mmCIF file of C-alpha atoms and ligand atoms in Angstrom:
data_model
loop_
_atom_site.group_PDB
_atom_site.id
_atom_site.type_symbol
_atom_site.label_atom_id
_atom_site.label_comp_id
_atom_site.label_asym_id
_atom_site.label_seq_id
_atom_site.Cartn_x
_atom_site.Cartn_y
_atom_site.Cartn_z
ATOM 1 C CA MET A 1212 -82.020 -32.291 -6.156
ATOM 2 C CA ARG A 1213 -79.508 -29.410 -5.282
ATOM 3 C CA SER A 1214 -81.435 -28.611 -2.211
ATOM 4 C CA LEU A 1215 -81.514 -32.111 -1.175
ATOM 5 C CA ASN A 1216 -77.979 -32.435 -1.546
ATOM 6 C CA LEU A 1217 -77.179 -29.274 0.327
ATOM 7 C CA LEU A 1218 -79.711 -30.418 3.186
ATOM 8 C CA GLY A 1219 -77.658 -33.811 3.252
ATOM 9 C CA ARG A 1220 -74.238 -31.984 3.516
ATOM 10 C CA ARG A 1221 -75.636 -29.876 6.419
ATOM 11 C CA ALA A 1222 -76.754 -32.881 8.192
ATOM 12 C CA PHE A 1223 -73.645 -34.511 7.548
ATOM 13 C CA LEU A 1224 -71.701 -31.369 8.916
ATOM 14 C CA LYS A 1225 -73.776 -31.154 11.914
ATOM 15 C CA ASN A 1226 -73.288 -34.926 12.859
ATOM 16 C CA LEU A 1227 -69.537 -34.551 12.381
ATOM 17 C CA LEU A 1228 -69.528 -31.513 14.602
ATOM 18 C CA ILE A 1229 -71.746 -33.255 17.310
ATOM 19 C CA SER A 1230 -69.327 -36.419 17.187
ATOM 20 C CA VAL A 1231 -66.158 -34.511 17.259
ATOM 21 C CA SER A 1232 -67.236 -32.485 20.421
ATOM 22 C CA GLY A 1233 -68.426 -35.680 21.957
ATOM 23 C CA VAL A 1234 -64.765 -37.171 21.485
ATOM 24 C CA LEU A 1235 -63.373 -34.039 22.857
ATOM 25 C CA LEU A 1236 -65.754 -33.764 25.700
ATOM 26 C CA SER A 1237 -65.108 -37.545 26.799
ATOM 27 C CA PHE A 1238 -61.323 -36.715 26.968
ATOM 28 C CA ALA A 1239 -62.031 -33.679 28.997
ATOM 29 C CA LYS A 1240 -63.946 -35.351 31.837
ATOM 30 C CA ALA A 1241 -63.696 -32.294 34.129
ATOM 31 C CA PRO A 1242 -62.567 -29.800 31.794
ATOM 32 C CA ASP A 1243 -60.481 -27.206 33.569
ATOM 33 C CA VAL A 1244 -62.266 -24.201 32.122
ATOM 34 C CA VAL A 1245 -63.408 -20.882 33.451
ATOM 35 C CA PHE A 1246 -64.749 -18.300 30.718
ATOM 36 C CA ALA A 1247 -64.326 -14.758 31.954
ATOM 37 C CA GLY A 1248 -67.347 -13.745 33.939
ATOM 38 C CA PHE A 1249 -68.932 -17.072 33.726
ATOM 39 C CA ASN A 1250 -68.301 -19.916 35.977
ATOM 40 C CA PHE A 1251 -68.845 -23.004 33.914
ATOM 41 C CA TRP A 1252 -68.686 -24.972 37.255
ATOM 42 C CA ARG A 1253 -71.529 -23.624 39.417
ATOM 43 C CA SER A 1254 -74.040 -25.993 38.435
ATOM 44 C CA SER A 1255 -71.826 -28.947 37.774
ATOM 45 C CA GLU A 1256 -70.943 -31.663 40.096
ATOM 46 C CA TYR A 1257 -67.221 -30.663 40.081
ATOM 47 C CA VAL A 1258 -65.646 -27.653 41.673
ATOM 48 C CA GLY A 1259 -63.292 -25.946 39.064
ATOM 49 C CA LYS A 1260 -59.845 -25.293 38.922
ATOM 50 C CA THR A 1261 -59.218 -21.705 39.278
ATOM 51 C CA ARG A 1262 -56.436 -19.128 39.988
ATOM 52 C CA ASP A 1263 -58.352 -15.768 39.747
ATOM 53 C CA GLY A 1264 -61.148 -13.550 40.222
ATOM 54 C CA ILE A 1265 -64.415 -15.199 39.447
ATOM 55 C CA TYR A 1266 -65.356 -13.670 42.806
ATOM 56 C CA GLU A 1267 -64.178 -10.044 42.776
ATOM 57 C CA LYS A 1268 -63.704 -9.681 46.585
ATOM 58 C CA PHE A 1269 -62.285 -13.135 47.527
ATOM 59 C CA TYR A 1270 -60.400 -14.852 44.898
ATOM 60 C CA ILE A 1271 -60.540 -18.683 44.782
ATOM 61 C CA GLN A 1272 -57.516 -21.032 44.482
ATOM 62 C CA TYR A 1273 -57.995 -24.731 43.561
ATOM 63 C CA TYR A 1274 -55.036 -26.093 41.337
ATOM 64 C CA LYS A 1275 -57.042 -28.930 40.146
ATOM 65 C CA SER A 1276 -60.963 -29.532 39.550
ATOM 66 C CA PHE A 1277 -62.576 -32.309 41.904
ATOM 67 C CA LYS A 1278 -65.800 -33.753 42.550
ATOM 68 C CA ARG A 1279 -67.845 -31.985 45.005
ATOM 69 C CA ILE A 1280 -67.660 -33.320 48.518
ATOM 70 C CA LYS A 1281 -71.184 -34.548 49.972
ATOM 71 C CA ARG A 1282 -71.891 -33.664 53.557
ATOM 72 C CA ASP A 1283 -73.034 -37.070 54.443
ATOM 73 C CA SER A 1284 -70.275 -39.296 53.043
ATOM 74 C CA TRP A 1285 -67.538 -37.021 53.996
ATOM 75 C CA THR A 1286 -65.398 -38.030 57.041
ATOM 76 C CA LEU A 1287 -62.114 -36.497 58.286
ATOM 77 C CA LYS A 1288 -59.435 -39.472 58.255
ATOM 78 C CA VAL A 1289 -56.965 -38.882 60.973
ATOM 79 C CA LYS A 1290 -54.168 -41.469 60.896
ATOM 80 C CA GLY A 1291 -50.425 -41.883 61.128
ATOM 81 C CA LEU A 1292 -48.349 -41.401 64.439
ATOM 82 C CA CYS A 1293 -51.219 -41.197 66.937
ATOM 83 C CA LYS A 1294 -52.554 -43.798 69.459
ATOM 84 C CA ASN A 1295 -56.094 -43.432 68.512
ATOM 85 C CA PRO A 1296 -56.484 -43.013 64.723
ATOM 86 C CA GLN A 1297 -60.179 -42.411 63.682
ATOM 87 C CA GLU A 1298 -62.578 -41.158 61.225
ATOM 88 C CA LEU A 1299 -64.670 -38.176 62.405
ATOM 89 C CA SER A 1300 -68.013 -36.910 60.834
ATOM 90 C CA LEU A 1301 -68.974 -33.375 60.187
ATOM 91 C CA ASP A 1302 -71.106 -33.428 63.267
ATOM 92 C CA GLU A 1303 -68.661 -34.535 65.545
ATOM 93 C CA ILE A 1304 -65.989 -31.690 64.439
ATOM 94 C CA MET A 1305 -68.872 -29.099 64.401
ATOM 95 C CA ALA A 1306 -69.536 -30.121 67.945
ATOM 96 C CA PHE A 1307 -65.974 -29.177 68.939
ATOM 97 C CA PRO A 1308 -65.840 -25.634 70.957
ATOM 98 C CA VAL A 1309 -65.768 -22.836 68.383
ATOM 99 C CA ILE A 1310 -63.366 -20.234 68.146
ATOM 100 C CA GLU A 1311 -64.159 -17.333 66.129
ATOM 101 C CA GLN A 1312 -61.478 -15.030 64.457
ATOM 102 C CA VAL A 1313 -61.415 -12.314 61.909
ATOM 103 C CA SER A 1314 -58.247 -12.637 59.648
ATOM 104 C CA ARG A 1315 -56.776 -12.193 56.287
ATOM 105 C CA ILE A 1316 -55.711 -14.729 53.629
ATOM 106 C CA LYS A 1317 -52.636 -13.413 51.739
ATOM 107 C CA CYS A 1318 -51.875 -15.315 48.647
ATOM 108 C CA VAL A 1319 -48.163 -15.308 47.597
ATOM 109 C CA GLU A 1320 -49.494 -14.180 44.082
ATOM 110 C CA CYS A 1321 -50.469 -10.734 45.636
ATOM 111 C CA TRP A 1322 -54.049 -10.554 46.483
ATOM 112 C CA SER A 1323 -55.456 -10.623 50.124
ATOM 113 C CA ALA A 1324 -58.885 -10.859 51.488
ATOM 114 C CA LYS A 1325 -60.366 -10.800 54.775
ATOM 115 C CA ALA A 1326 -63.329 -13.053 56.421
ATOM 116 C CA ALA A 1327 -64.608 -13.967 59.831
ATOM 117 C CA TRP A 1328 -63.759 -17.644 60.394
ATOM 118 C CA GLY A 1329 -65.212 -20.217 62.693
ATOM 119 C CA GLY A 1330 -63.493 -23.259 63.723
ATOM 120 C CA PHE A 1331 -61.696 -25.231 66.333
ATOM 121 C CA SER A 1332 -58.122 -25.679 67.612
ATOM 122 C CA MET A 1333 -55.906 -28.548 66.791
ATOM 123 C CA HIS A 1334 -55.729 -29.433 70.453
ATOM 124 C CA GLU A 1335 -59.240 -30.599 70.169
ATOM 125 C CA LEU A 1336 -58.437 -33.127 67.569
ATOM 126 C CA GLU A 1337 -55.462 -33.989 69.617
ATOM 127 C CA LYS A 1338 -57.375 -34.880 72.539
ATOM 128 C CA ARG A 1339 -59.327 -37.533 70.428
ATOM 129 C CA VAL A 1340 -56.459 -39.062 68.370
ATOM 130 C CA LYS A 1341 -53.694 -38.589 70.908
ATOM 131 C CA PRO A 1342 -50.550 -38.086 68.717
ATOM 132 C CA LEU A 1343 -47.313 -39.723 69.685
ATOM 133 C CA PRO A 1344 -44.303 -38.018 70.986
ATOM 134 C CA LYS A 1345 -42.396 -38.561 67.958
ATOM 135 C CA ALA A 1346 -44.858 -36.633 65.584
ATOM 136 C CA VAL A 1347 -43.362 -33.202 64.558
ATOM 137 C CA GLY A 1348 -46.324 -32.322 62.233
ATOM 138 C CA VAL A 1349 -49.131 -33.414 59.980
ATOM 139 C CA LEU A 1350 -49.820 -33.772 56.179
ATOM 140 C CA PHE A 1351 -53.146 -32.660 54.885
ATOM 141 C CA ARG A 1352 -54.540 -34.263 51.985
ATOM 142 C CA CYS A 1353 -57.427 -32.664 50.109
ATOM 143 C CA ALA A 1354 -60.106 -33.470 47.580
ATOM 144 C CA ASP A 1355 -58.162 -31.951 44.689
ATOM 145 C CA THR A 1356 -55.080 -34.014 45.519
ATOM 146 C CA TYR A 1357 -53.529 -31.095 47.019
ATOM 147 C CA VAL A 1358 -51.024 -31.598 49.867
ATOM 148 C CA GLU A 1359 -49.628 -29.319 52.654
ATOM 149 C CA TYR A 1360 -47.575 -29.937 55.595
ATOM 150 C CA LEU A 1361 -47.680 -28.026 59.001
ATOM 151 C CA SER A 1362 -45.742 -28.499 61.996
ATOM 152 C CA LEU A 1363 -47.352 -29.085 65.234
ATOM 153 C CA GLU A 1364 -45.755 -25.755 66.403
ATOM 154 C CA ASP A 1365 -47.793 -23.943 63.765
ATOM 155 C CA LEU A 1366 -50.905 -25.806 64.243
ATOM 156 C CA HIS A 1367 -50.667 -24.970 67.863
ATOM 157 C CA HIS A 1368 -50.114 -21.228 67.133
ATOM 158 C CA GLU A 1369 -53.127 -19.281 68.746
ATOM 159 C CA ARG A 1370 -53.993 -17.732 65.329
ATOM 160 C CA THR A 1371 -54.131 -21.215 63.496
ATOM 161 C CA LEU A 1372 -57.704 -22.480 63.382
ATOM 162 C CA LEU A 1373 -59.253 -25.516 61.524
ATOM 163 C CA VAL A 1374 -62.317 -23.794 59.899
ATOM 164 C CA HIS A 1375 -65.750 -24.902 58.982
ATOM 165 C CA THR A 1376 -67.280 -21.564 59.035
ATOM 166 C CA MET A 1377 -66.707 -18.405 56.841
ATOM 167 C CA ASN A 1378 -68.727 -15.276 57.522
ATOM 168 C CA GLN A 1379 -71.280 -17.115 59.575
ATOM 169 C CA ASN A 1380 -71.897 -19.798 57.011
ATOM 170 C CA PRO A 1381 -70.769 -23.216 56.287
ATOM 171 C CA LEU A 1382 -67.526 -22.903 53.881
ATOM 172 C CA SER A 1383 -68.668 -22.835 50.292
ATOM 173 C CA ASP A 1384 -67.148 -25.641 48.111
ATOM 174 C CA GLU A 1385 -64.912 -22.939 46.436
ATOM 175 C CA HIS A 1386 -63.554 -21.751 49.951
ATOM 176 C CA GLY A 1387 -62.797 -25.538 51.060
ATOM 177 C CA PHE A 1388 -66.117 -27.181 52.295
ATOM 178 C CA PRO A 1389 -66.256 -28.814 54.761
ATOM 179 C CA LEU A 1390 -63.057 -28.175 56.506
ATOM 180 C CA ARG A 1391 -59.862 -26.159 55.700
ATOM 181 C CA VAL A 1392 -56.915 -24.654 57.800
ATOM 182 C CA ILE A 1393 -56.166 -20.849 58.307
ATOM 183 C CA VAL A 1394 -52.688 -19.904 59.309
ATOM 184 C CA PRO A 1395 -52.909 -16.028 58.958
ATOM 185 C CA TYR A 1396 -49.346 -15.337 59.166
ATOM 186 C CA LYS A 1397 -48.311 -17.691 56.403
ATOM 187 C CA TYR A 1398 -49.161 -17.357 52.634
ATOM 188 C CA GLY A 1399 -52.481 -18.849 51.519
ATOM 189 C CA TYR A 1400 -50.887 -21.784 50.152
ATOM 190 C CA LYS A 1401 -50.310 -23.152 53.595
ATOM 191 C CA SER A 1402 -54.029 -23.079 54.109
ATOM 192 C CA PRO A 1403 -55.239 -26.228 52.474
ATOM 193 C CA LYS A 1404 -58.870 -26.611 51.898
ATOM 194 C CA ALA A 1405 -61.608 -29.424 51.170
ATOM 195 C CA ILE A 1406 -59.516 -31.641 53.515
ATOM 196 C CA LEU A 1407 -60.054 -35.355 53.503
ATOM 197 C CA GLU A 1408 -57.236 -36.658 55.541
ATOM 198 C CA ILE A 1409 -54.829 -35.618 58.235
ATOM 199 C CA GLU A 1410 -51.674 -37.862 58.818
ATOM 200 C CA PHE A 1411 -49.200 -37.405 61.825
ATOM 201 C CA VAL A 1412 -45.706 -37.677 60.519
ATOM 202 C CA GLU A 1413 -42.337 -37.730 61.994
ATOM 203 C CA GLN A 1414 -40.469 -35.702 59.317
ATOM 204 C CA PRO A 1415 -41.230 -32.334 58.159
ATOM 205 C CA GLY A 1416 -42.842 -32.449 54.657
ATOM 206 C CA ARG A 1417 -43.522 -30.228 51.588
ATOM 207 C CA GLY A 1418 -46.630 -29.170 49.927
ATOM 208 C CA THR A 1419 -48.108 -28.989 46.371
ATOM 209 C CA TRP A 1420 -47.614 -25.256 45.764
ATOM 210 C CA ASN A 1421 -44.038 -25.219 46.958
ATOM 211 C CA ARG A 1422 -43.350 -28.018 44.325
ATOM 212 C CA ILE A 1423 -45.224 -25.897 41.488
ATOM 213 C CA GLY A 1424 -43.851 -22.543 42.281
ATOM 214 C CA PRO A 1425 -40.684 -20.948 43.631
ATOM 215 C CA TYR A 1426 -42.305 -20.569 46.961
ATOM 216 C CA SER A 1427 -40.758 -21.373 50.497
ATOM 217 C CA VAL A 1428 -41.609 -24.656 52.315
ATOM 218 C CA ASP A 1429 -42.137 -22.642 55.386
ATOM 219 C CA GLY A 1430 -44.498 -19.956 53.707
ATOM 220 C CA THR A 1431 -44.097 -17.212 56.261
ATOM 221 C CA ILE A 1432 -45.550 -13.935 54.781
ATOM 222 C CA LEU A 1433 -42.490 -11.795 53.959
ATOM 223 C CA PRO A 1434 -41.988 -7.969 53.736
ATOM 224 C CA GLY A 1435 -43.278 -6.680 50.496
ATOM 225 C CA TYR A 1436 -46.395 -5.403 49.117
ATOM 226 C CA ASP A 1437 -49.989 -6.471 49.355
ATOM 227 C CA HIS A 1438 -53.144 -5.694 46.992
ATOM 228 C CA PRO A 1439 -56.311 -6.007 49.250
ATOM 229 C CA LEU A 1440 -59.360 -6.988 47.234
ATOM 230 C CA ASP A 1441 -61.354 -5.376 49.826
ATOM 231 C CA ARG A 1442 -59.552 -2.145 49.327
ATOM 232 C CA GLY A 1443 -59.948 -1.832 45.594
ATOM 233 C CA LYS A 1444 -56.688 -3.641 45.363
ATOM 234 C CA LYS A 1445 -54.738 -0.615 46.232
ATOM 235 C CA ARG A 1446 -50.909 -1.444 46.779
ATOM 236 C CA ARG A 1447 -49.560 -1.093 50.363
ATOM 237 C CA ARG A 1448 -46.490 -2.240 52.236
ATOM 238 C CA ILE A 1449 -46.407 -4.878 54.484
ATOM 239 C CA PHE A 1450 -43.872 -5.831 56.782
ATOM 240 C CA GLY A 1451 -43.950 -9.691 57.010
ATOM 241 C CA GLY A 1452 -46.070 -11.967 59.189
ATOM 242 C CA GLU A 1453 -49.827 -11.719 59.697
ATOM 243 C CA ILE A 1454 -51.518 -8.525 58.224
ATOM 244 C CA PHE A 1455 -53.951 -7.452 60.991
ATOM 245 C CA ASP A 1456 -56.066 -5.017 59.294
HETATM 246 N N1 LIG B 1688 -57.222 -28.027 48.334
HETATM 247 C C1 LIG B 1688 -56.511 -26.726 48.097
HETATM 248 N N2 LIG B 1688 -56.395 -25.993 49.139
HETATM 249 C C2 LIG B 1688 -55.775 -24.855 48.921
HETATM 250 C C3 LIG B 1688 -55.292 -24.698 47.479
HETATM 251 C C4 LIG B 1688 -55.494 -25.497 46.496
HETATM 252 O O1 LIG B 1688 -55.185 -25.368 45.412
HETATM 253 N N3 LIG B 1688 -56.155 -26.664 46.991
HETATM 254 N N4 LIG B 1688 -54.737 -23.385 47.158
HETATM 255 C C5 LIG B 1688 -54.070 -22.495 48.232
HETATM 256 C C6 LIG B 1688 -53.813 -21.230 48.012
HETATM 257 S S1 LIG B 1688 -52.394 -20.943 46.918
HETATM 258 C C7 LIG B 1688 -54.425 -19.761 48.417
HETATM 259 S S2 LIG B 1688 -53.833 -18.350 48.161
HETATM 260 C C8 LIG B 1688 -55.514 -20.114 49.350
HETATM 261 C C9 LIG B 1688 -56.818 -19.502 48.753
HETATM 262 O O2 LIG B 1688 -58.046 -19.685 49.590
HETATM 263 P P1 LIG B 1688 -59.470 -19.321 48.887
HETATM 264 O O3 LIG B 1688 -59.304 -20.158 47.548
HETATM 265 O O4 LIG B 1688 -60.619 -19.693 49.872
HETATM 266 O O5 LIG B 1688 -59.354 -17.858 48.630
HETATM 267 O O6 LIG B 1688 -56.032 -21.684 49.268
HETATM 268 C C10 LIG B 1688 -54.981 -22.404 49.410
HETATM 269 N N5 LIG B 1688 -55.585 -23.819 49.706
HETATM 270 MO MO1 LIG B 1689 -52.013 -18.535 46.695
#
């Protein structure tokens, strides 16, 4: 009798636990959780929200989790102030002449990391869509609803690239598959990842990170300090603009 009761109580507690966790999980469709040393996301269909070092040598910044982008259904939507708005497939943008560049991403939160990037120039895209003279810049909209603005002047800078390749491989989901921007003389927040849409606009705009934190709209790297992950985070002085080594 006693042991039966005990069993009954155990079963009851177990069921209670299962249903409570079920309710909690259903609230948290894409829970923003990364346990130290364990990436909850790696095997899931979501890319996780992270702000720090699950990858020691190159931190990942996503301000929100989002559903992984599928290669075949992804298109780059280019719209706004242009004569020939269109949607481009990944194969189409991969066919643009490739420019390679080694450059460093410097996050405004101190760390930096270097990679060999492969991508194309904004001019290639403009040849296709033909921006109108009144367009001054573009808004990038990303899979995690991140938004960033870059002026055409910055997009035409010789170090600015639209990037699909990192260290000779397609971008990982974490680093912005299938397309991101690299602007090495600005803080990392001016380099939107996992881009879905590009809109030509006639007014300068603001980005997500500039709304979240006390960071400039312009995002140019200021004189100060850097903690390069590839050099054991050893502090060094920087003098503003791109960090070339
Ligand atoms: N879509 C998207 N792009 C983003 C971000 C983001 O949260 N979402 N974070 C930015 C910030 S703050 C930095 S420092 C860089 C970091 O690039 P990484 O994650 O490839 O290291 O991505 C930028 N691009
Ligand atoms: Mo950042």
